[in-house]
GROMACS .gro file of C-alpha atoms in nm:
model
  443
    1MET     CA    1  -0.376  -1.071   0.153
    2SER     CA    2  -0.396  -0.877   0.462
    3CYS     CA    3  -0.510  -0.954   0.758
    4PRO     CA    4  -0.359  -0.838   1.094
    5ALA     CA    5  -0.160  -0.525   1.025
    6ARG     CA    6   0.058  -0.581   0.711
    7LEU     CA    7  -0.004  -0.234   0.567
    8ALA     CA    8  -0.092  -0.238   0.147
    9PRO     CA    9   0.218   0.071   0.112
   10VAL     CA   10  -0.047   0.205  -0.090
   11LEU     CA   11   0.109   0.486   0.096
   12LEU     CA   12  -0.082   0.712  -0.138
   13ALA     CA   13  -0.148   1.060  -0.051
   14SER     CA   14  -0.120   0.941   0.376
   15LEU     CA   15   0.190   0.763   0.432
   16LEU     CA   16   0.424   0.821   0.228
   17GLY     CA   17   0.300   1.078   0.090
   18SER     CA   18   0.065   0.996  -0.210
   19ALA     CA   19  -0.298   0.955  -0.223
   20CYS     CA   20  -0.466   0.758   0.040
   21SER     CA   21  -0.342   0.463   0.296
   22ALA     CA   22  -0.470   0.145   0.280
   23VAL     CA   23  -0.472  -0.224   0.491
   24THR     CA   24  -0.451  -0.501   0.241
   25PRO     CA   25  -0.751  -0.654   0.217
   26SER     CA   26  -0.745  -1.078   0.298
   27SER     CA   27  -0.761  -1.405   0.097
   28PRO     CA   28  -1.153  -1.404  -0.040
   29ASN     CA   29  -1.287  -1.733   0.004
   30PRO     CA   30  -1.376  -1.957  -0.221
   31SER     CA   31  -1.678  -2.099  -0.102
   32GLU     CA   32  -1.841  -1.750  -0.026
   33GLY     CA   33  -1.821  -1.744  -0.446
   34SER     CA   34  -1.714  -1.895  -0.811
   35MET     CA   35  -1.319  -1.944  -0.779
   36PRO     CA   36  -1.136  -1.690  -0.965
   37THR     CA   37  -1.045  -1.641  -1.334
   38ARG     CA   38  -0.736  -1.667  -1.402
   39ARG     CA   39  -0.624  -1.505  -1.738
   40ILE     CA   40  -0.278  -1.408  -1.937
   41LEU     CA   41  -0.349  -1.219  -2.275
   42VAL     CA   42  -0.159  -1.266  -2.600
   43ASN     CA   43   0.035  -0.974  -2.522
   44GLY     CA   44   0.083  -1.005  -2.154
   45VAL     CA   45  -0.224  -0.856  -1.987
   46ARG     CA   46  -0.326  -1.044  -1.741
   47VAL     CA   47  -0.700  -1.090  -1.624
   48VAL     CA   48  -0.920  -1.167  -1.318
   49VAL     CA   49  -1.209  -1.205  -1.309
   50GLN     CA   50  -1.477  -1.328  -1.015
   51GLU     CA   51  -1.865  -1.418  -1.026
   52PHE     CA   52  -1.925  -1.283  -0.718
   53HIS     CA   53  -2.337  -1.192  -0.660
   54ALA     CA   54  -2.329  -1.047  -0.334
   55SER     CA   55  -2.460  -0.727  -0.446
   56ASP     CA   56  -2.574  -0.587  -0.768
   57VAL     CA   57  -2.255  -0.340  -0.792
   58VAL     CA   58  -1.933  -0.451  -1.022
   59ALA     CA   59  -1.599  -0.390  -0.934
   60VAL     CA   60  -1.368  -0.294  -1.158
   61GLN     CA   61  -0.968  -0.242  -1.147
   62LEU     CA   62  -0.664  -0.155  -1.300
   63TRP     CA   63  -0.336  -0.240  -1.190
   64VAL     CA   64  -0.026  -0.126  -1.330
   65GLY     CA   65   0.328  -0.237  -1.246
   66VAL     CA   66   0.453   0.078  -1.198
   67GLY     CA   67   0.578   0.277  -0.853
   68ALA     CA   68   0.809   0.483  -0.711
   69ARG     CA   69   1.082   0.261  -0.760
   70ASP     CA   70   1.053   0.255  -1.087
   71GLU     CA   71   1.177   0.632  -1.149
   72ALA     CA   72   1.487   0.718  -1.181
   73SER     CA   73   1.591   1.030  -0.934
   74SER     CA   74   1.491   1.286  -1.194
   75GLU     CA   75   1.157   1.131  -1.233
   76LEU     CA   76   1.076   1.139  -0.853
   77GLY     CA   77   0.643   1.172  -0.842
   78LEU     CA   78   0.604   1.110  -1.205
   79ALA     CA   79   0.382   0.782  -1.130
   80HIS     CA   80   0.206   0.938  -0.912
   81TYR     CA   81   0.128   1.304  -1.082
   82LEU     CA   82   0.030   1.078  -1.388
   83GLU     CA   83  -0.272   0.881  -1.208
   84HIS     CA   84  -0.398   1.236  -1.170
   85MET     CA   85  -0.358   1.324  -1.510
   86LEU     CA   86  -0.511   0.981  -1.634
   87PHE     CA   87  -0.869   1.177  -1.531
   88LYS     CA   88  -0.835   1.425  -1.763
   89GLY     CA   89  -0.904   1.340  -2.087
   90THR     CA   90  -0.859   1.077  -2.380
   91VAL     CA   91  -0.792   1.087  -2.705
   92THR     CA   92  -1.162   0.993  -2.799
   93ARG     CA   93  -1.296   1.111  -2.400
   94ALA     CA   94  -1.329   1.488  -2.339
   95PRO     CA   95  -1.249   1.615  -1.967
   96GLY     CA   96  -1.542   1.532  -1.790
   97PHE     CA   97  -1.568   1.188  -1.845
   98VAL     CA   98  -1.525   1.043  -1.515
   99GLU     CA   99  -1.837   1.285  -1.445
  100ARG     CA  100  -2.085   1.117  -1.708
  101GLU     CA  101  -1.927   0.787  -1.699
  102VAL     CA  102  -1.874   0.686  -1.360
  103GLU     CA  103  -2.077   0.924  -1.179
  104GLY     CA  104  -2.380   1.021  -1.364
  105VAL     CA  105  -2.472   0.677  -1.331
  106GLY     CA  106  -2.449   0.631  -0.953
  107GLY     CA  107  -2.080   0.466  -0.948
  108ARG     CA  108  -1.741   0.593  -0.799
  109ILE     CA  109  -1.411   0.595  -0.920
  110ASN     CA  110  -1.026   0.679  -0.789
  111ALA     CA  111  -0.668   0.584  -0.782
  112GLY     CA  112  -0.346   0.521  -0.568
  113THR     CA  113  -0.008   0.537  -0.617
  114SER     CA  114   0.249   0.289  -0.437
  115LEU     CA  115   0.571   0.215  -0.353
  116ASP     CA  116   0.566  -0.104  -0.622
  117TYR     CA  117   0.206  -0.013  -0.818
  118THR     CA  118  -0.108   0.220  -0.909
  119TYR     CA  119  -0.388   0.114  -0.946
  120TYR     CA  120  -0.717   0.241  -1.108
  121HIS     CA  121  -0.995   0.118  -0.895
  122THR     CA  122  -1.417   0.237  -0.958
  123VAL     CA  123  -1.776   0.041  -0.840
  124LEU     CA  124  -2.058   0.094  -1.091
  125PRO     CA  125  -2.408  -0.091  -1.118
  126ALA     CA  126  -2.339  -0.461  -1.266
  127PRO     CA  127  -2.444  -0.305  -1.612
  128ARG     CA  128  -2.217  -0.106  -1.654
  129ALA     CA  129  -1.903  -0.384  -1.617
  130ILE     CA  130  -1.792  -0.390  -2.023
  131PRO     CA  131  -1.812   0.004  -2.041
  132ALA     CA  132  -1.600   0.036  -1.726
  133VAL     CA  133  -1.292  -0.187  -1.899
  134GLU     CA  134  -1.350  -0.044  -2.213
  135MET     CA  135  -1.282   0.287  -2.026
  136LEU     CA  136  -1.044   0.217  -1.824
  137ALA     CA  137  -0.791   0.062  -2.156
  138ASP     CA  138  -0.895   0.405  -2.317
  139MET     CA  139  -0.744   0.556  -2.012
  140SER     CA  140  -0.416   0.327  -1.979
  141VAL     CA  141  -0.340   0.450  -2.331
  142ASN     CA  142  -0.463   0.666  -2.470
  143SER     CA  143  -0.467   1.008  -2.206
  144THR     CA  144  -0.383   1.332  -2.388
  145LEU     CA  145  -0.220   1.494  -2.107
  146SER     CA  146  -0.240   1.773  -2.228
  147GLU     CA  147  -0.017   2.055  -2.175
  148LYS     CA  148  -0.277   2.325  -2.015
  149THR     CA  149  -0.358   2.020  -1.777
  150LEU     CA  150  -0.016   1.905  -1.636
  151ASP     CA  151   0.033   2.288  -1.545
  152LEU     CA  152  -0.311   2.308  -1.359
  153GLU     CA  153  -0.199   2.029  -1.206
  154LYS     CA  154   0.094   2.134  -1.028
  155ARG     CA  155  -0.099   2.299  -0.812
  156VAL     CA  156  -0.271   2.011  -0.728
  157VAL     CA  157  -0.006   1.813  -0.645
  158LEU     CA  158   0.198   2.132  -0.445
  159GLU     CA  159  -0.091   2.108  -0.206
  160GLU     CA  160  -0.114   1.790  -0.161
  161MET     CA  161   0.258   1.809  -0.031
  162ARG     CA  162   0.202   2.106   0.159
  163LEU     CA  163  -0.093   1.931   0.341
  164GLY     CA  164   0.106   1.599   0.382
  165GLU     CA  165   0.359   1.800   0.537
  166ASP     CA  166   0.131   2.013   0.729
  167ASN     CA  167   0.009   1.626   0.923
  168PRO     CA  168   0.260   1.548   1.174
  169ARG     CA  169   0.203   1.133   1.123
  170ARG     CA  170   0.171   1.126   0.748
  171ARG     CA  171   0.504   1.316   0.822
  172LEU     CA  172   0.620   1.095   1.033
  173SER     CA  173   0.552   0.773   0.851
  174ARG     CA  174   0.707   0.935   0.538
  175GLN     CA  175   1.027   1.034   0.718
  176LEU     CA  176   1.024   0.685   0.902
  177TYR     CA  177   1.052   0.506   0.559
  178GLU     CA  178   1.310   0.742   0.381
  179LEU     CA  179   1.567   0.677   0.709
  180LEU     CA  180   1.513   0.277   0.703
  181PHE     CA  181   1.525   0.302   0.330
  182ASP     CA  182   1.782   0.537   0.288
  183GLY     CA  183   1.957   0.501   0.000
  184HIS     CA  184   1.688   0.208  -0.153
  185PRO     CA  185   1.434   0.302  -0.391
  186TYR     CA  186   1.193   0.218  -0.094
  187GLY     CA  187   1.346   0.492   0.071
  188ARG     CA  188   1.187   0.772  -0.162
  189PRO     CA  189   0.884   0.988  -0.170
  190VAL     CA  190   0.594   0.876  -0.356
  191ILE     CA  191   0.428   1.223  -0.451
  192GLY     CA  192   0.810   1.364  -0.585
  193THR     CA  193   0.975   1.645  -0.425
  194SER     CA  194   0.836   2.041  -0.529
  195GLU     CA  195   1.169   2.081  -0.705
  196LEU     CA  196   1.099   1.830  -0.973
  197ILE     CA  197   0.745   1.857  -0.986
  198GLN     CA  198   0.741   2.250  -1.051
  199VAL     CA  199   0.966   2.193  -1.346
  200LEU     CA  200   0.818   1.915  -1.453
  201THR     CA  201   0.768   1.864  -1.831
  202ARG     CA  202   0.475   1.699  -2.094
  203GLU     CA  203   0.805   1.593  -2.272
  204THR     CA  204   0.944   1.417  -1.924
  205LEU     CA  205   0.559   1.311  -1.843
  206VAL     CA  206   0.431   1.083  -2.214
  207GLY     CA  207   0.771   0.947  -2.194
  208PHE     CA  208   0.730   0.824  -1.865
  209TYR     CA  209   0.353   0.696  -1.936
  210ARG     CA  210   0.516   0.509  -2.289
  211ARG     CA  211   0.742   0.372  -2.127
  212HIS     CA  212   0.527   0.205  -1.809
  213TYR     CA  213   0.150   0.221  -1.939
  214VAL     CA  214   0.213  -0.107  -2.151
  215PRO     CA  215   0.024  -0.447  -2.205
  216GLU     CA  216   0.330  -0.672  -2.016
  217SER     CA  217   0.236  -0.409  -1.688
  218PHE     CA  218  -0.107  -0.442  -1.663
  219VAL     CA  219  -0.357  -0.648  -1.468
  220LEU     CA  220  -0.707  -0.585  -1.508
  221VAL     CA  221  -0.957  -0.726  -1.239
  222VAL     CA  222  -1.383  -0.734  -1.203
  223VAL     CA  223  -1.538  -0.903  -0.926
  224GLY     CA  224  -1.928  -0.883  -0.924
  225PRO     CA  225  -2.244  -1.018  -1.057
  226ILE     CA  226  -2.096  -1.054  -1.412
  227ILE     CA  227  -2.082  -1.319  -1.706
  228ALA     CA  228  -1.723  -1.365  -1.641
  229SER     CA  229  -1.676  -1.514  -2.054
  230GLU     CA  230  -1.848  -1.131  -2.074
  231VAL     CA  231  -1.518  -0.963  -1.913
  232LEU     CA  232  -1.288  -1.189  -2.111
  233ALA     CA  233  -1.420  -1.076  -2.457
  234ALA     CA  234  -1.427  -0.745  -2.375
  235ALA     CA  235  -1.060  -0.756  -2.191
  236GLU     CA  236  -0.982  -0.953  -2.543
  237ARG     CA  237  -1.109  -0.673  -2.764
  238THR     CA  238  -0.931  -0.362  -2.585
  239LEU     CA  239  -0.666  -0.395  -2.377
  240GLY     CA  240  -0.566  -0.782  -2.563
  241ARG     CA  241  -0.516  -0.558  -2.858
  242LEU     CA  242  -0.234  -0.357  -2.714
  243PRO     CA  243   0.124  -0.474  -2.894
  244ARG     CA  244   0.376  -0.621  -2.661
  245SER     CA  245   0.643  -0.356  -2.599
  246GLY     CA  246   0.918  -0.631  -2.477
  247LEU     CA  247   0.887  -0.440  -2.118
  248LYS     CA  248   1.029  -0.681  -1.842
  249ARG     CA  249   1.051  -0.511  -1.513
  250LEU     CA  250   1.393  -0.586  -1.327
  251PRO     CA  251   1.359  -0.718  -1.003
  252LEU     CA  252   1.445  -0.483  -0.741
  253SER     CA  253   1.748  -0.552  -0.509
  254ALA     CA  254   1.674  -0.620  -0.158
  255PRO     CA  255   1.755  -0.286   0.118
  256ASP     CA  256   2.107  -0.292   0.286
  257ALA     CA  257   2.037  -0.505   0.625
  258GLY     CA  258   1.913  -0.289   0.923
  259ARG     CA  259   2.135  -0.001   1.090
  260SER     CA  260   2.071   0.224   1.322
  261ALA     CA  261   1.955   0.571   1.258
  262ARG     CA  262   1.856   0.857   1.499
  263LEU     CA  263   1.680   1.169   1.360
  264GLU     CA  264   1.498   1.442   1.591
  265ILE     CA  265   1.330   1.711   1.461
  266GLU     CA  266   1.128   2.042   1.585
  267ARG     CA  267   0.802   2.113   1.444
  268PRO     CA  268   0.507   2.297   1.562
  269GLY     CA  269   0.298   2.217   1.861
  270THR     CA  270   0.287   2.113   2.225
  271GLN     CA  271   0.274   1.709   2.117
  272ALA     CA  272   0.576   1.432   2.043
  273TYR     CA  273   0.563   1.167   1.791
  274LEU     CA  274   0.788   0.861   1.776
  275GLY     CA  275   0.830   0.650   1.494
  276MET     CA  276   1.065   0.299   1.565
  277ALA     CA  277   1.122   0.076   1.235
  278TRP     CA  278   1.295  -0.262   1.157
  279LEU     CA  279   1.341  -0.451   0.823
  280GLY     CA  280   1.065  -0.704   0.767
  281PRO     CA  281   1.055  -1.035   0.571
  282LYS     CA  282   0.933  -0.939   0.148
  283LEU     CA  283   0.587  -1.026   0.057
  284ASP     CA  284   0.665  -1.338  -0.030
  285HIS     CA  285   0.877  -1.426   0.247
  286ALA     CA  286   0.816  -1.750   0.444
  287ASP     CA  287   0.803  -1.513   0.820
  288THR     CA  288   0.565  -1.300   0.673
  289PRO     CA  289   0.226  -1.425   0.817
  290VAL     CA  290   0.423  -1.484   1.113
  291VAL     CA  291   0.535  -1.150   1.142
  292ASP     CA  292   0.219  -1.028   1.062
  293LEU     CA  293   0.098  -1.218   1.360
  294LEU     CA  294   0.416  -1.044   1.575
  295VAL     CA  295   0.268  -0.708   1.510
  296SER     CA  296  -0.062  -0.770   1.583
  297ILE     CA  297   0.020  -0.913   1.911
  298LEU     CA  298   0.217  -0.605   1.956
  299GLY     CA  299   0.019  -0.311   1.835
  300GLN     CA  300  -0.300  -0.390   1.683
  301SER     CA  301  -0.576  -0.302   1.901
  302ARG     CA  302  -0.619  -0.195   2.265
  303SER     CA  303  -0.626  -0.513   2.402
  304SER     CA  304  -0.216  -0.559   2.268
  305ARG     CA  305   0.086  -0.537   2.435
  306LEU     CA  306   0.208  -0.214   2.375
  307PRO     CA  307  -0.136  -0.003   2.381
  308GLN     CA  308  -0.168  -0.183   2.744
  309MET     CA  309   0.181  -0.155   2.887
  310LEU     CA  310   0.257   0.206   2.741
  311ARG     CA  311  -0.076   0.342   2.740
  312GLU     CA  312  -0.329   0.197   2.943
  313ARG     CA  313  -0.057   0.087   3.293
  314LEU     CA  314   0.194   0.375   3.272
  315GLY     CA  315   0.022   0.623   3.097
  316LEU     CA  316   0.315   0.740   2.891
  317VAL     CA  317   0.147   0.796   2.581
  318SER     CA  318  -0.213   0.948   2.481
  319SER     CA  319  -0.197   0.635   2.136
  320VAL     CA  320   0.077   0.407   2.026
  321SER     CA  321  -0.003   0.111   1.702
  322THR     CA  322   0.231  -0.091   1.545
  323ALA     CA  323   0.229  -0.184   1.137
  324TYR     CA  324   0.359  -0.400   0.892
  325SER     CA  325   0.396  -0.300   0.551
  326ALA     CA  326   0.523  -0.627   0.294
  327LEU     CA  327   0.630  -0.499  -0.008
  328GLU     CA  328   0.728  -0.669  -0.305
  329ALA     CA  329   1.125  -0.667  -0.212
  330ALA     CA  330   1.112  -0.560   0.113
  331GLY     CA  331   0.941  -0.551   0.487
  332ALA     CA  332   0.910  -0.260   0.718
  333VAL     CA  333   0.771  -0.284   1.099
  334THR     CA  334   0.719   0.015   1.255
  335VAL     CA  335   0.592   0.090   1.594
  336THR     CA  336   0.460   0.465   1.616
  337ALA     CA  337   0.363   0.714   1.938
  338GLN     CA  338   0.189   1.066   2.000
  339LEU     CA  339   0.312   1.133   2.391
  340GLU     CA  340   0.404   1.417   2.566
  341PRO     CA  341   0.790   1.531   2.484
  342ALA     CA  342   0.871   1.488   2.823
  343ASN     CA  343   0.824   1.073   2.778
  344LEU     CA  344   1.004   1.100   2.459
  345ALA     CA  345   1.308   0.866   2.622
  346ARG     CA  346   1.142   0.673   2.887
  347ALA     CA  347   0.870   0.530   2.643
  348GLU     CA  348   1.123   0.442   2.372
  349ALA     CA  349   1.303   0.240   2.633
  350GLN     CA  350   0.982   0.060   2.755
  351ILE     CA  351   0.904  -0.026   2.391
  352LEU     CA  352   1.232  -0.180   2.349
  353ARG     CA  353   1.214  -0.345   2.702
  354GLU     CA  354   0.856  -0.510   2.571
  355LEU     CA  355   1.011  -0.613   2.243
  356GLN     CA  356   1.294  -0.843   2.446
  357ARG     CA  357   1.008  -0.974   2.631
  358VAL     CA  358   0.847  -1.156   2.330
  359ARG     CA  359   1.234  -1.198   2.155
  360GLU     CA  360   1.328  -1.386   2.550
  361ARG     CA  361   0.982  -1.500   2.651
  362GLY     CA  362   0.770  -1.548   2.293
  363VAL     CA  363   0.366  -1.497   2.359
  364THR     CA  364   0.084  -1.716   2.501
  365ASP     CA  365  -0.140  -1.950   2.340
  366ALA     CA  366  -0.380  -1.715   2.442
  367GLU     CA  367  -0.221  -1.384   2.250
  368LEU     CA  368  -0.206  -1.636   1.925
  369ARG     CA  369  -0.536  -1.707   1.884
  370ARG     CA  370  -0.670  -1.366   1.977
  371ALA     CA  371  -0.470  -1.229   1.656
  372VAL     CA  372  -0.566  -1.515   1.449
  373THR     CA  373  -0.937  -1.420   1.543
  374ALA     CA  374  -0.863  -1.072   1.457
  375ALA     CA  375  -0.760  -1.179   1.092
  376GLU     CA  376  -1.017  -1.415   1.046
  377ALA     CA  377  -1.275  -1.086   1.134
  378ARG     CA  378  -1.089  -0.837   0.846
  379TYR     CA  379  -1.110  -1.152   0.664
  380ALA     CA  380  -1.468  -1.140   0.616
  381PHE     CA  381  -1.465  -0.799   0.651
  382SER     CA  382  -1.334  -0.662   0.327
  383THR     CA  383  -1.419  -1.017   0.147
  384GLU     CA  384  -1.767  -0.912   0.225
  385THR     CA  385  -1.746  -0.648  -0.095
  386ALA     CA  386  -1.671  -0.716  -0.439
  387GLU     CA  387  -1.434  -0.384  -0.432
  388GLY     CA  388  -1.276  -0.579  -0.160
  389ARG     CA  389  -1.176  -0.852  -0.358
  390ALA     CA  390  -1.079  -0.718  -0.645
  391TYR     CA  391  -0.796  -0.534  -0.487
  392ALA     CA  392  -0.649  -0.835  -0.320
  393PHE     CA  393  -0.666  -1.017  -0.648
  394GLY     CA  394  -0.559  -0.739  -0.767
  395ARG     CA  395  -0.244  -0.638  -0.558
  396ALA     CA  396  -0.173  -1.032  -0.533
  397GLU     CA  397  -0.142  -1.073  -0.914
  398THR     CA  398   0.048  -0.751  -0.996
  399VAL     CA  399   0.323  -0.787  -0.712
  400TRP     CA  400   0.294  -1.154  -0.556
  401ARG     CA  401   0.033  -1.458  -0.647
  402LEU     CA  402  -0.285  -1.535  -0.683
  403GLU     CA  403  -0.255  -1.869  -0.526
  404GLU     CA  404  -0.072  -1.716  -0.249
  405GLU     CA  405  -0.324  -1.447  -0.222
  406LEU     CA  406  -0.619  -1.746  -0.170
  407ALA     CA  407  -0.408  -1.982   0.128
  408TYR     CA  408  -0.335  -1.657   0.314
  409VAL     CA  409  -0.566  -1.713   0.579
  410ASP     CA  410  -0.485  -2.102   0.603
  411ARG     CA  411  -0.104  -2.003   0.636
  412LEU     CA  412  -0.161  -1.735   0.936
  413ARG     CA  413  -0.399  -2.008   1.118
  414SER     CA  414  -0.084  -2.235   1.059
  415VAL     CA  415   0.160  -2.007   1.267
  416THR     CA  416   0.318  -2.148   1.682
  417PRO     CA  417   0.391  -1.939   1.924
  418ALA     CA  418   0.792  -2.029   1.867
  419GLN     CA  419   0.759  -1.868   1.508
  420ILE     CA  420   0.636  -1.591   1.654
  421ARG     CA  421   0.951  -1.616   1.944
  422SER     CA  422   1.179  -1.680   1.667
  423ALA     CA  423   1.044  -1.357   1.413
  424ALA     CA  424   1.111  -1.127   1.715
  425ARG     CA  425   1.436  -1.242   1.733
  426ARG     CA  426   1.533  -1.228   1.429
  427TYR     CA  427   1.347  -0.925   1.273
  428LEU     CA  428   1.322  -0.687   1.606
  429ASP     CA  429   1.631  -0.624   1.721
  430PRO     CA  430   1.647  -0.405   1.997
  431GLU     CA  431   2.026  -0.236   1.932
  432ARG     CA  432   1.950  -0.216   1.531
  433TYR     CA  433   1.651   0.014   1.427
  434ALA     CA  434   1.592   0.333   1.323
  435ARG     CA  435   1.418   0.645   1.560
  436LEU     CA  436   1.256   0.855   1.405
  437ALA     CA  437   1.099   1.185   1.681
  438PHE     CA  438   0.892   1.514   1.625
  439VAL     CA  439   0.907   1.723   1.922
  440PRO     CA  440   0.795   2.085   1.982
  441PRO     CA  441   1.059   2.352   1.930
  442ALA     CA  442   1.286   2.422   2.298
  443ARG     CA  443   1.095   2.705   2.480
   0.00000   0.00000   0.00000
């Protein structure tokens, strides 16, 4: 599920300080391949498989229902740190197995951590599908998490933190979430804090690993020119043999109703950075496709309202864009801009005026058609690859529902201008929002 604007808060390193940031791929069209097969193994592992013959590569992904939201206050950053450590060796695979089993056959592998989940994703030649399932299953429960490797990885994660701090756009995104979700688990930094990482012990990390990396948390996704029955059999003899843990992930409460919050921070440089955020609908809300299109109309392309008004006509900003992150328990609608410090107040006022226009007058049929067309185009591009399809299936099965993912583009097509106006009035209150600005030091 993804189309126009909704960010997959994979908030990996770039967005909220973990490992990368991504837009959720849109719903794959079943007519372009077989319908995905979904199976729940006896121990609770979910498996999604699709035979897809667009190329000779296969995407194999393991999704885990644990993210920053699941950490205690003394565990901040552990989900992300563990993601790093799972590539360092298992009981039966010595360090360097990634180079041997993945890169050595022409494949690639990576991982990402978000507020809601962690996932491990690899793309390999199709004949390597079953070995990839075996490798990910081994990593998921048999990683050694050695003391020596843990200490060495601390330097890597601390450097990742430093790079995130040095990048004003990344820092703005992360701190804007902290401001919007103040007091809620979604306000936590995915990457953690340097204070906790520096004193992290193997005992603490192993405890987190054993508690959360269990069958009930796993989703295995395989998409490519494979035989579904063979993949399902491989899943049964690997992940399917793990004993149930009894873990039941507790639902996350919604954040408190949006309130006004304003923060201005001095940072080195000559440009200012502005972030504005509102609480939006959660992932499975009926308004999700409506807000998706609303955000697209406001600021997802050069022809959108805010870039046209603030950049092209008034020259107030060098860049401005909007985003919608639909999380499992809440959503965030954001507007971010880079501009001259002298233009901050005027740019913020102009953004609020444009939002008020949509609240009062709605959007045109032409704007809505362009937004839907853009969504369909993103859908087409994202479903060209096995990897894009696997990502959509995996995220849906982990924090949403696969059937909703498959129907999402049709839901976008059914949105009306009246619904767009209603959503703007419901979610984009010009009197209640979080506002963060980075400004150069006073001279």
